[in-house]
């Protein structure tokens, strides 16, 4: 059998045992020459491990990969331009903090790295407890313990190297430089990416980072390129020295959040923040803890809102009474009572839920826990072709998909961003909640909470599977590195969270006063106009919301589309108008069934035969999945810049919704649930 | 040694939360455990799952502490914090019930007594509250320092 040939480069700080390890691997059969053009010594050697022939290149020892010295330039150029199959970084286990600085830079270069955790014997005798499994988790780099001068761990190291080469894909983590610097990085990436000679040769993010770092060597490379003027104009807007210092600090900050998790004894002081992180980023407990926190937020949103909803209900009941008593004009009375109060009231009643939901999201964000959740979910997100960075925009979708989709702007990779946008509408937003609350409350009584939680879970599952599907077919590509950021925990203040809650919640209020109001008035208008050939007055009792009104005619036209799902024409109409805003599904049902603002009356009519638990479940699932509201469609168009993708999302979602509701109805009926 | 106290605490809390969590899940499935009434355990599958998670966090602390990993105390703190969060949740639910009874005077709440809203999340949380105050320094000083 033909032997496989690979090249590995040994990198590391000075005095970490690089030469010793080189000798241990190659048996000191080495070739000494000079690096091209410079007088730095270049050593190469060979080793055959199992059926792989490994060429080993010893790089000059360096503390970083910024072009401060000739050694650094040589080491870096080799890694960037020759692209060894694997870079083995030799890390001195007794000096992790300093050694990991080089690691952060290798991560940025996107090289496949394996860490040889050398001087393990010294670290152990000193009593350091380094958790290599955790180290692998945090860095997403394989770690092998070695003692080079006793040739221990060499085979394990080579085994890992060979495995890493065979792996094909790998998922990196990178340092986050904070909002301001990240913005500049993204700006530069946009510019540098346009020069295909540069972007073909070097990782674009790395180039941008180095430019901000004031790296002379990279600046020279840019000078001769087509984007020189543009890059310089961006760079002229910043103070280079400040940036360089700030970026180095950020790298150390990242190392210092990771270090206490990897090695307790290696740091002088373990903060409470470090301790919490240890538990909430635990390999096994991280995701369950996250789910438990979500459930707590969910429980508060639903249960605590109940009495508050009663108050809102009382208010609208009172309002309806006042209107009924004081307005004598029947048309105006109907517009106010059957149209506006019925429609807007049945939406406003859910304001407490919406506010509490936003309050919970704000609390989780403000405490710093959200960033941990993104970290914990990174592995899972990677499996569906995204990374942890897509997680927060998805989570925000539980509030409202519009700001959530705008939040995808922090995702650098265009393809990942596109997929995150396309699946975001499946994350059930606050506007859909009234529909579930109404229907689940009416049909599932004691189990309503479980049913609604199940609907949310279904949304998540559909989003995940869709992302995987889309990523595997129409938007192929490798997930980009995850940018790590673990800000310190803060005790969230109720005031700050309340302000955040209000910022988001007031949008809901405004929506109720404008677009939902307009929507329900329109529905009322259509239901007040007599159908052609029907002899009745405008807005008269006997035609309102019945088949004798214009809306009845329209409803019957579209009814065949949803009849296979067990929906009648009123539901069909409600769904059509739900495109304006999902709350209108319930708002217009209030108008169409003529139950006014009274939720309980609507529930009674529905359970009395207008619907079955099965069609109610189908309607909830349909509402979850079908075309998102008009505002959401608008933002998808704006953010993707493409009608093609916007239409794709609309058609895909609606088709899924139809199929799901169809299956629920058919299978449920077949096994006898549809009573 | 201080860690022995924490280990015993975590062991007791861990077992309690896991057991109560499993009971809640069983009741949630509609399986009568016979303990629902006397221990005020509601049938609640997801809520039970959360209890099991809290219990697991405590038990993980026992695992690490007994292996001599001092940082295992992290799990005790996080377990305490989580159970306090859940205690707060159930107290809020109780507050909502109070409002329904006194302010809304809902028909569904006829004959409601405060004990009807008492949940294991509240009385088990008392244990964590004790732990919280016992190791308060750790929580307050460190919290403000970061
Ligand atoms: N105790 C211990 N000493 C080591 C180990 N690896 C290398 N050394 C010693 O560390 C010193 C520096 O090693 P060297 O290979 O020259 O480091 P380089 O500067 O990275 O090439 C030498 O004295 C080695 O014997 C190790 O794993 N354990
Ligand atoms: Mg050397």
mmCIF file of N, CA, C and O in Angstrom, chain A residues 235-318:
data_model
loop_
_atom_site.group_PDB
_atom_site.id
_atom_site.type_symbol
_atom_site.label_atom_id
_atom_site.label_comp_id
_atom_site.label_asym_id
_atom_site.label_seq_id
_atom_site.Cartn_x
_atom_site.Cartn_y
_atom_site.Cartn_z
ATOM 1 N N UNK A 235 -8.134 52.418 7.994
ATOM 2 C CA UNK A 235 -7.116 52.438 9.045
ATOM 3 C C UNK A 235 -6.829 53.858 9.535
ATOM 4 O O UNK A 235 -6.450 54.058 10.688
ATOM 5 N N UNK A 236 -7.029 54.838 8.645
ATOM 6 C CA UNK A 236 -6.752 56.206 9.059
ATOM 7 C C UNK A 236 -7.775 56.713 10.070
ATOM 8 O O UNK A 236 -7.574 57.722 10.723
ATOM 9 N N UNK A 237 -8.897 55.997 10.193
ATOM 10 C CA UNK A 237 -9.923 56.441 11.148
ATOM 11 C C UNK A 237 -9.649 55.954 12.562
ATOM 12 O O UNK A 237 -10.359 56.312 13.487
ATOM 13 N N UNK A 238 -8.633 55.115 12.733
ATOM 14 C CA UNK A 238 -8.414 54.557 14.081
ATOM 15 C C UNK A 238 -7.042 54.928 14.616
ATOM 16 O O UNK A 238 -6.135 55.257 13.859
ATOM 17 N N UNK A 239 -6.935 54.838 15.942
ATOM 18 C CA UNK A 239 -5.622 55.039 16.567
ATOM 19 C C UNK A 239 -4.977 53.677 16.701
ATOM 20 O O UNK A 239 -5.410 52.838 17.491
ATOM 21 N N UNK A 240 -3.936 53.456 15.926
ATOM 22 C CA UNK A 240 -3.387 52.096 15.841
ATOM 23 C C UNK A 240 -2.859 51.576 17.163
ATOM 24 O O UNK A 240 -3.108 50.434 17.522
ATOM 25 N N UNK A 241 -2.151 52.423 17.886
ATOM 26 C CA UNK A 241 -1.545 51.945 19.128
ATOM 27 C C UNK A 241 -2.607 51.484 20.117
ATOM 28 O O UNK A 241 -2.465 50.461 20.773
ATOM 29 N N UNK A 242 -3.694 52.263 20.160
ATOM 30 C CA UNK A 242 -4.777 51.898 21.066
ATOM 31 C C UNK A 242 -5.359 50.548 20.685
ATOM 32 O O UNK A 242 -5.629 49.706 21.526
ATOM 33 N N UNK A 243 -5.543 50.370 19.386
ATOM 34 C CA UNK A 243 -6.134 49.127 18.920
ATOM 35 C C UNK A 243 -5.250 47.941 19.241
ATOM 36 O O UNK A 243 -5.710 46.921 19.709
ATOM 37 N N UNK A 244 -3.977 48.117 18.971
ATOM 38 C CA UNK A 244 -3.051 47.016 19.201
ATOM 39 C C UNK A 244 -3.092 46.585 20.668
ATOM 40 O O UNK A 244 -3.193 45.396 20.978
ATOM 41 N N UNK A 245 -3.038 47.582 21.551
ATOM 42 C CA UNK A 245 -3.054 47.271 22.981
ATOM 43 C C UNK A 245 -4.385 46.634 23.375
ATOM 44 O O UNK A 245 -4.426 45.629 24.089
ATOM 45 N N UNK A 246 -5.477 47.204 22.863
ATOM 46 C CA UNK A 246 -6.794 46.693 23.226
ATOM 47 C C UNK A 246 -6.969 45.249 22.760
ATOM 48 O O UNK A 246 -7.569 44.423 23.450
ATOM 49 N N UNK A 247 -6.412 44.957 21.587
ATOM 50 C CA UNK A 247 -6.590 43.605 21.062
ATOM 51 C C UNK A 247 -5.765 42.590 21.839
ATOM 52 O O UNK A 247 -6.221 41.474 22.100
ATOM 53 N N UNK A 248 -4.556 42.970 22.200
ATOM 54 C CA UNK A 248 -3.727 42.065 23.013
ATOM 55 C C UNK A 248 -4.438 41.800 24.336
ATOM 56 O O UNK A 248 -4.494 40.668 24.825
ATOM 57 N N UNK A 249 -5.025 42.866 24.880
ATOM 58 C CA UNK A 249 -5.728 42.725 26.146
ATOM 59 C C UNK A 249 -6.903 41.756 26.017
ATOM 60 O O UNK A 249 -7.136 40.934 26.892
ATOM 61 N N UNK A 250 -7.615 41.868 24.912
ATOM 62 C CA UNK A 250 -8.758 40.979 24.690
ATOM 63 C C UNK A 250 -8.323 39.521 24.599
ATOM 64 O O UNK A 250 -9.019 38.619 25.077
ATOM 65 N N UNK A 251 -7.173 39.307 23.958
ATOM 66 C CA UNK A 251 -6.685 37.927 23.869
ATOM 67 C C UNK A 251 -6.394 37.384 25.265
ATOM 68 O O UNK A 251 -6.762 36.265 25.598
ATOM 69 N N UNK A 252 -5.753 38.228 26.091
ATOM 70 C CA UNK A 252 -5.458 37.771 27.448
ATOM 71 C C UNK A 252 -6.739 37.603 28.252
ATOM 72 O O UNK A 252 -6.849 36.712 29.086
ATOM 73 N N UNK A 253 -7.702 38.464 27.976
ATOM 74 C CA UNK A 253 -8.976 38.363 28.682
ATOM 75 C C UNK A 253 -9.638 37.016 28.383
ATOM 76 O O UNK A 253 -10.146 36.338 29.274
ATOM 77 N N UNK A 254 -9.623 36.656 27.105
ATOM 78 C CA UNK A 254 -10.206 35.369 26.721
ATOM 79 C C UNK A 254 -9.465 34.221 27.403
ATOM 80 O O UNK A 254 -10.074 33.301 27.952
ATOM 81 N N UNK A 255 -8.138 34.305 27.383
ATOM 82 C CA UNK A 255 -7.338 33.264 28.032
ATOM 83 C C UNK A 255 -7.694 33.198 29.513
ATOM 84 O O UNK A 255 -7.853 32.119 30.077
ATOM 85 N N UNK A 256 -7.876 34.356 30.111
ATOM 86 C CA UNK A 256 -8.140 34.370 31.542
ATOM 87 C C UNK A 256 -9.547 33.933 31.924
ATOM 88 O O UNK A 256 -9.785 33.582 33.078
ATOM 89 N N UNK A 257 -10.481 33.969 30.970
ATOM 90 C CA UNK A 257 -11.780 33.388 31.308
ATOM 91 C C UNK A 257 -11.722 31.873 31.137
ATOM 92 O O UNK A 257 -12.418 31.139 31.831
ATOM 93 N N UNK A 258 -10.883 31.429 30.228
ATOM 94 C CA UNK A 258 -10.799 29.996 29.969
ATOM 95 C C UNK A 258 -9.915 29.291 30.998
ATOM 96 O O UNK A 258 -10.221 28.202 31.464
ATOM 97 N N UNK A 259 -8.842 29.960 31.376
ATOM 98 C CA UNK A 259 -7.830 29.336 32.233
ATOM 99 C C UNK A 259 -8.365 28.731 33.539
ATOM 100 O O UNK A 259 -8.050 27.578 33.854
ATOM 101 N N UNK A 260 -9.176 29.470 34.292
ATOM 102 C CA UNK A 260 -9.659 28.889 35.557
ATOM 103 C C UNK A 260 -10.502 27.633 35.328
ATOM 104 O O UNK A 260 -10.638 26.809 36.232
ATOM 105 N N UNK A 261 -11.088 27.513 34.137
ATOM 106 C CA UNK A 261 -11.883 26.326 33.843
ATOM 107 C C UNK A 261 -10.982 25.134 33.570
ATOM 108 O O UNK A 261 -11.337 23.996 33.800
ATOM 109 N N UNK A 262 -9.790 25.415 33.026
ATOM 110 C CA UNK A 262 -8.885 24.358 32.622
ATOM 111 C C UNK A 262 -8.018 23.921 33.795
ATOM 112 O O UNK A 262 -7.729 22.754 33.981
ATOM 113 N N UNK A 263 -7.560 24.884 34.566
ATOM 114 C CA UNK A 263 -6.582 24.589 35.592
ATOM 115 C C UNK A 263 -6.794 25.514 36.782
ATOM 116 O O UNK A 263 -6.584 26.715 36.685
ATOM 117 N N UNK A 264 -7.246 24.914 37.877
ATOM 118 C CA UNK A 264 -7.568 25.728 39.040
ATOM 119 C C UNK A 264 -6.310 26.304 39.683
ATOM 120 O O UNK A 264 -6.246 27.467 40.044
ATOM 121 N N UNK A 265 -5.295 25.461 39.785
ATOM 122 C CA UNK A 265 -4.102 25.885 40.491
ATOM 123 C C UNK A 265 -3.272 26.888 39.694
ATOM 124 O O UNK A 265 -2.385 27.537 40.231
ATOM 125 N N UNK A 266 -3.543 26.973 38.365
ATOM 126 C CA UNK A 266 -2.702 27.835 37.542
ATOM 127 C C UNK A 266 -3.015 29.310 37.735
ATOM 128 O O UNK A 266 -2.316 30.173 37.248
ATOM 129 N N UNK A 267 -4.143 29.591 38.382
ATOM 130 C CA UNK A 267 -4.494 30.992 38.561
ATOM 131 C C UNK A 267 -4.470 31.323 40.043
ATOM 132 O O UNK A 267 -4.691 30.465 40.891
ATOM 133 N N UNK A 268 -4.192 32.569 40.352
ATOM 134 C CA UNK A 268 -4.070 32.955 41.747
ATOM 135 C C UNK A 268 -5.422 33.049 42.424
ATOM 136 O O UNK A 268 -5.605 32.653 43.547
ATOM 137 N N UNK A 269 -6.367 33.586 41.681
ATOM 138 C CA UNK A 269 -7.659 33.820 42.297
ATOM 139 C C UNK A 269 -8.770 33.335 41.382
ATOM 140 O O UNK A 269 -8.818 33.675 40.210
ATOM 141 N N UNK A 270 -9.620 32.515 41.941
ATOM 142 C CA UNK A 270 -10.771 32.062 41.179
ATOM 143 C C UNK A 270 -11.948 32.930 41.574
ATOM 144 O O UNK A 270 -12.292 33.020 42.743
ATOM 145 N N UNK A 271 -12.543 33.590 40.604
ATOM 146 C CA UNK A 271 -13.671 34.457 40.947
ATOM 147 C C UNK A 271 -14.954 33.646 40.973
ATOM 148 O O UNK A 271 -15.003 32.508 40.492
ATOM 149 N N UNK A 272 -15.970 34.263 41.523
ATOM 150 C CA UNK A 272 -17.261 33.597 41.586
ATOM 151 C C UNK A 272 -17.786 33.329 40.172
ATOM 152 O O UNK A 272 -18.391 32.306 39.896
ATOM 153 N N UNK A 273 -17.487 34.282 39.282
ATOM 154 C CA UNK A 273 -17.855 34.138 37.878
ATOM 155 C C UNK A 273 -17.258 32.853 37.295
ATOM 156 O O UNK A 273 -17.939 32.091 36.606
ATOM 157 N N UNK A 274 -15.976 32.616 37.602
ATOM 158 C CA UNK A 274 -15.318 31.402 37.121
ATOM 159 C C UNK A 274 -16.021 30.156 37.640
ATOM 160 O O UNK A 274 -16.159 29.156 36.947
ATOM 161 N N UNK A 275 -16.447 30.253 38.913
ATOM 162 C CA UNK A 275 -17.091 29.089 39.517
ATOM 163 C C UNK A 275 -18.420 28.792 38.844
ATOM 164 O O UNK A 275 -18.722 27.648 38.533
ATOM 165 N N UNK A 276 -19.208 29.837 38.623
ATOM 166 C CA UNK A 276 -20.494 29.604 37.960
ATOM 167 C C UNK A 276 -20.259 29.012 36.583
ATOM 168 O O UNK A 276 -20.915 28.052 36.178
ATOM 169 N N UNK A 277 -19.275 29.562 35.869
ATOM 170 C CA UNK A 277 -18.996 29.060 34.527
ATOM 171 C C UNK A 277 -18.653 27.586 34.523
ATOM 172 O O UNK A 277 -18.996 26.852 33.613
ATOM 173 N N UNK A 278 -17.938 27.182 35.571
ATOM 174 C CA UNK A 278 -17.534 25.790 35.640
ATOM 175 C C UNK A 278 -18.759 24.877 35.589
ATOM 176 O O UNK A 278 -18.750 23.846 34.911
ATOM 177 N N UNK A 279 -19.801 25.274 36.276
ATOM 178 C CA UNK A 279 -21.003 24.441 36.290
ATOM 179 C C UNK A 279 -21.839 24.631 35.028
ATOM 180 O O UNK A 279 -22.244 23.658 34.403
ATOM 181 N N UNK A 280 -22.073 25.896 34.641
ATOM 182 C CA UNK A 280 -23.024 26.091 33.537
ATOM 183 C C UNK A 280 -22.432 25.749 32.176
ATOM 184 O O UNK A 280 -23.164 25.619 31.204
ATOM 185 N N UNK A 281 -21.107 25.607 32.085
ATOM 186 C CA UNK A 281 -20.546 25.168 30.807
ATOM 187 C C UNK A 281 -20.108 23.704 30.880
ATOM 188 O O UNK A 281 -19.438 23.215 29.993
ATOM 189 N N UNK A 282 -20.521 23.031 31.946
ATOM 190 C CA UNK A 282 -20.189 21.614 32.097
ATOM 191 C C UNK A 282 -20.692 20.811 30.894
ATOM 192 O O UNK A 282 -21.793 21.024 30.398
ATOM 193 N N UNK A 283 -19.843 19.895 30.486
ATOM 194 C CA UNK A 283 -20.134 19.106 29.291
ATOM 195 C C UNK A 283 -21.497 18.417 29.328
ATOM 196 O O UNK A 283 -22.211 18.384 28.343
ATOM 197 N N UNK A 284 -21.829 17.851 30.493
ATOM 198 C CA UNK A 284 -23.087 17.110 30.571
ATOM 199 C C UNK A 284 -24.229 17.969 31.086
ATOM 200 O O UNK A 284 -25.370 17.824 30.673
ATOM 201 N N UNK A 285 -23.914 18.862 32.027
ATOM 202 C CA UNK A 285 -24.975 19.609 32.687
ATOM 203 C C UNK A 285 -25.342 20.898 31.960
ATOM 204 O O UNK A 285 -26.420 21.439 32.178
ATOM 205 N N UNK A 286 -24.449 21.396 31.098
ATOM 206 C CA UNK A 286 -24.669 22.694 30.459
ATOM 207 C C UNK A 286 -26.012 22.817 29.773
ATOM 208 O O UNK A 286 -26.756 23.765 30.027
ATOM 209 N N UNK A 287 -26.341 21.871 28.912
ATOM 210 C CA UNK A 287 -27.587 21.968 28.164
ATOM 211 C C UNK A 287 -28.811 21.742 29.063
ATOM 212 O O UNK A 287 -29.759 22.525 29.006
ATOM 213 N N UNK A 288 -28.800 20.714 29.930
ATOM 214 C CA UNK A 288 -29.938 20.598 30.858
ATOM 215 C C UNK A 288 -30.153 21.856 31.711
ATOM 216 O O UNK A 288 -31.292 22.273 31.910
ATOM 217 N N UNK A 289 -29.076 22.464 32.180
ATOM 218 C CA UNK A 289 -29.229 23.685 32.979
ATOM 219 C C UNK A 289 -29.895 24.768 32.137
ATOM 220 O O UNK A 289 -30.807 25.467 32.582
ATOM 221 N N UNK A 290 -29.464 24.872 30.904
ATOM 222 C CA UNK A 290 -30.061 25.862 30.011
ATOM 223 C C UNK A 290 -31.565 25.605 29.845
ATOM 224 O O UNK A 290 -32.378 26.519 29.933
ATOM 225 N N UNK A 291 -31.920 24.345 29.612
ATOM 226 C CA UNK A 291 -33.338 24.016 29.438
ATOM 227 C C UNK A 291 -34.137 24.350 30.690
ATOM 228 O O UNK A 291 -35.244 24.887 30.601
ATOM 229 N N UNK A 292 -33.562 24.063 31.856
ATOM 230 C CA UNK A 292 -34.266 24.357 33.098
ATOM 231 C C UNK A 292 -34.491 25.864 33.241
ATOM 232 O O UNK A 292 -35.575 26.307 33.639
ATOM 233 N N UNK A 293 -33.490 26.657 32.896
ATOM 234 C CA UNK A 293 -33.650 28.108 32.993
ATOM 235 C C UNK A 293 -34.739 28.589 32.034
ATOM 236 O O UNK A 293 -35.532 29.481 32.363
ATOM 237 N N UNK A 294 -34.774 27.992 30.844
ATOM 238 C CA UNK A 294 -35.810 28.365 29.883
ATOM 239 C C UNK A 294 -37.196 28.045 30.437
ATOM 240 O O UNK A 294 -38.130 28.822 30.300
ATOM 241 N N UNK A 295 -37.294 26.876 31.061
ATOM 242 C CA UNK A 295 -38.594 26.475 31.584
ATOM 243 C C UNK A 295 -39.038 27.430 32.681
ATOM 244 O O UNK A 295 -40.215 27.799 32.759
ATOM 245 N N UNK A 296 -38.102 27.846 33.533
ATOM 246 C CA UNK A 296 -38.444 28.781 34.608
ATOM 247 C C UNK A 296 -38.983 30.080 34.000
ATOM 248 O O UNK A 296 -39.995 30.624 34.449
ATOM 249 N N UNK A 297 -38.307 30.558 32.964
ATOM 250 C CA UNK A 297 -38.741 31.790 32.300
ATOM 251 C C UNK A 297 -40.142 31.603 31.710
ATOM 252 O O UNK A 297 -41.007 32.478 31.807
ATOM 253 N N UNK A 298 -40.355 30.444 31.155
ATOM 254 C CA UNK A 298 -41.622 30.098 30.524
ATOM 255 C C UNK A 298 -42.760 30.081 31.555
ATOM 256 O O UNK A 298 -43.821 30.654 31.349
ATOM 257 N N UNK A 299 -42.485 29.434 32.678
ATOM 258 C CA UNK A 299 -43.493 29.305 33.735
ATOM 259 C C UNK A 299 -43.931 30.675 34.244
ATOM 260 O O UNK A 299 -45.109 30.933 34.427
ATOM 261 N N UNK A 300 -42.946 31.562 34.445
ATOM 262 C CA UNK A 300 -43.280 32.905 34.917
ATOM 263 C C UNK A 300 -44.136 33.611 33.873
ATOM 264 O O UNK A 300 -45.165 34.216 34.181
ATOM 265 N N UNK A 301 -43.718 33.508 32.617
ATOM 266 C CA UNK A 301 -44.443 34.168 31.536
ATOM 267 C C UNK A 301 -45.914 33.780 31.516
ATOM 268 O O UNK A 301 -46.779 34.611 31.292
ATOM 269 N N UNK A 302 -46.194 32.512 31.778
ATOM 270 C CA UNK A 302 -47.568 32.072 31.628
ATOM 271 C C UNK A 302 -48.391 32.183 32.896
ATOM 272 O O UNK A 302 -49.453 32.778 32.896
ATOM 273 N N UNK A 303 -47.879 31.640 33.976
ATOM 274 C CA UNK A 303 -48.708 31.578 35.174
ATOM 275 C C UNK A 303 -48.897 32.943 35.807
ATOM 276 O O UNK A 303 -49.998 33.324 36.175
ATOM 277 N N UNK A 304 -47.815 33.679 35.922
ATOM 278 C CA UNK A 304 -47.905 34.954 36.616
ATOM 279 C C UNK A 304 -48.760 35.945 35.836
ATOM 280 O O UNK A 304 -49.352 36.859 36.402
ATOM 281 N N UNK A 305 -48.838 35.721 34.542
ATOM 282 C CA UNK A 305 -49.614 36.658 33.726
ATOM 283 C C UNK A 305 -51.114 36.527 33.943
ATOM 284 O O UNK A 305 -51.859 37.473 33.693
ATOM 285 N N UNK A 306 -51.563 35.356 34.431
ATOM 286 C CA UNK A 306 -53.011 35.107 34.482
ATOM 287 C C UNK A 306 -53.833 36.209 35.153
ATOM 288 O O UNK A 306 -54.753 36.732 34.534
ATOM 289 N N UNK A 307 -53.515 36.592 36.400
ATOM 290 C CA UNK A 307 -54.351 37.640 37.000
ATOM 291 C C UNK A 307 -54.252 38.968 36.247
ATOM 292 O O UNK A 307 -55.252 39.691 36.138
ATOM 293 N N UNK A 308 -53.069 39.261 35.730
ATOM 294 C CA UNK A 308 -52.914 40.520 34.997
ATOM 295 C C UNK A 308 -53.790 40.519 33.743
ATOM 296 O O UNK A 308 -54.377 41.530 33.374
ATOM 297 N N UNK A 309 -53.868 39.344 33.113
ATOM 298 C CA UNK A 309 -54.737 39.246 31.942
ATOM 299 C C UNK A 309 -56.187 39.489 32.322
ATOM 300 O O UNK A 309 -56.940 40.102 31.573
ATOM 301 N N UNK A 310 -56.562 38.994 33.506
ATOM 302 C CA UNK A 310 -57.938 39.209 33.962
ATOM 303 C C UNK A 310 -58.232 40.702 34.086
ATOM 304 O O UNK A 310 -59.314 41.154 33.741
ATOM 305 N N UNK A 311 -57.237 41.446 34.566
ATOM 306 C CA UNK A 311 -57.447 42.891 34.700
ATOM 307 C C UNK A 311 -57.661 43.550 33.342
ATOM 308 O O UNK A 311 -58.550 44.378 33.170
ATOM 309 N N UNK A 312 -56.829 43.170 32.381
ATOM 310 C CA UNK A 312 -56.985 43.732 31.036
ATOM 311 C C UNK A 312 -58.357 43.369 30.488
ATOM 312 O O UNK A 312 -59.062 44.197 29.906
ATOM 313 N N UNK A 313 -58.754 42.123 30.741
ATOM 314 C CA UNK A 313 -60.042 41.635 30.277
ATOM 315 C C UNK A 313 -61.180 42.454 30.878
ATOM 316 O O UNK A 313 -62.114 42.867 30.188
ATOM 317 N N UNK A 314 -61.052 42.701 32.184
ATOM 318 C CA UNK A 314 -62.078 43.501 32.868
ATOM 319 C C UNK A 314 -62.178 44.892 32.236
ATOM 320 O O UNK A 314 -63.259 45.405 32.023
ATOM 321 N N UNK A 315 -61.012 45.450 31.938
ATOM 322 C CA UNK A 315 -60.998 46.786 31.353
ATOM 323 C C UNK A 315 -61.752 46.806 30.031
ATOM 324 O O UNK A 315 -62.610 47.663 29.808
ATOM 325 N N UNK A 316 -61.478 45.839 29.174
ATOM 326 C CA UNK A 316 -62.140 45.837 27.876
ATOM 327 C C UNK A 316 -63.623 45.493 28.000
ATOM 328 O O UNK A 316 -64.453 45.990 27.237
ATOM 329 N N UNK A 317 -63.938 44.651 28.991
ATOM 330 C CA UNK A 317 -65.342 44.345 29.235
ATOM 331 C C UNK A 317 -66.100 45.610 29.622
ATOM 332 O O UNK A 317 -67.184 45.892 29.118
ATOM 333 N N UNK A 318 -65.457 46.378 30.497
ATOM 334 C CA UNK A 318 -66.057 47.640 30.934
ATOM 335 C C UNK A 318 -66.222 48.587 29.746
ATOM 336 O O UNK A 318 -67.246 49.218 29.545
#
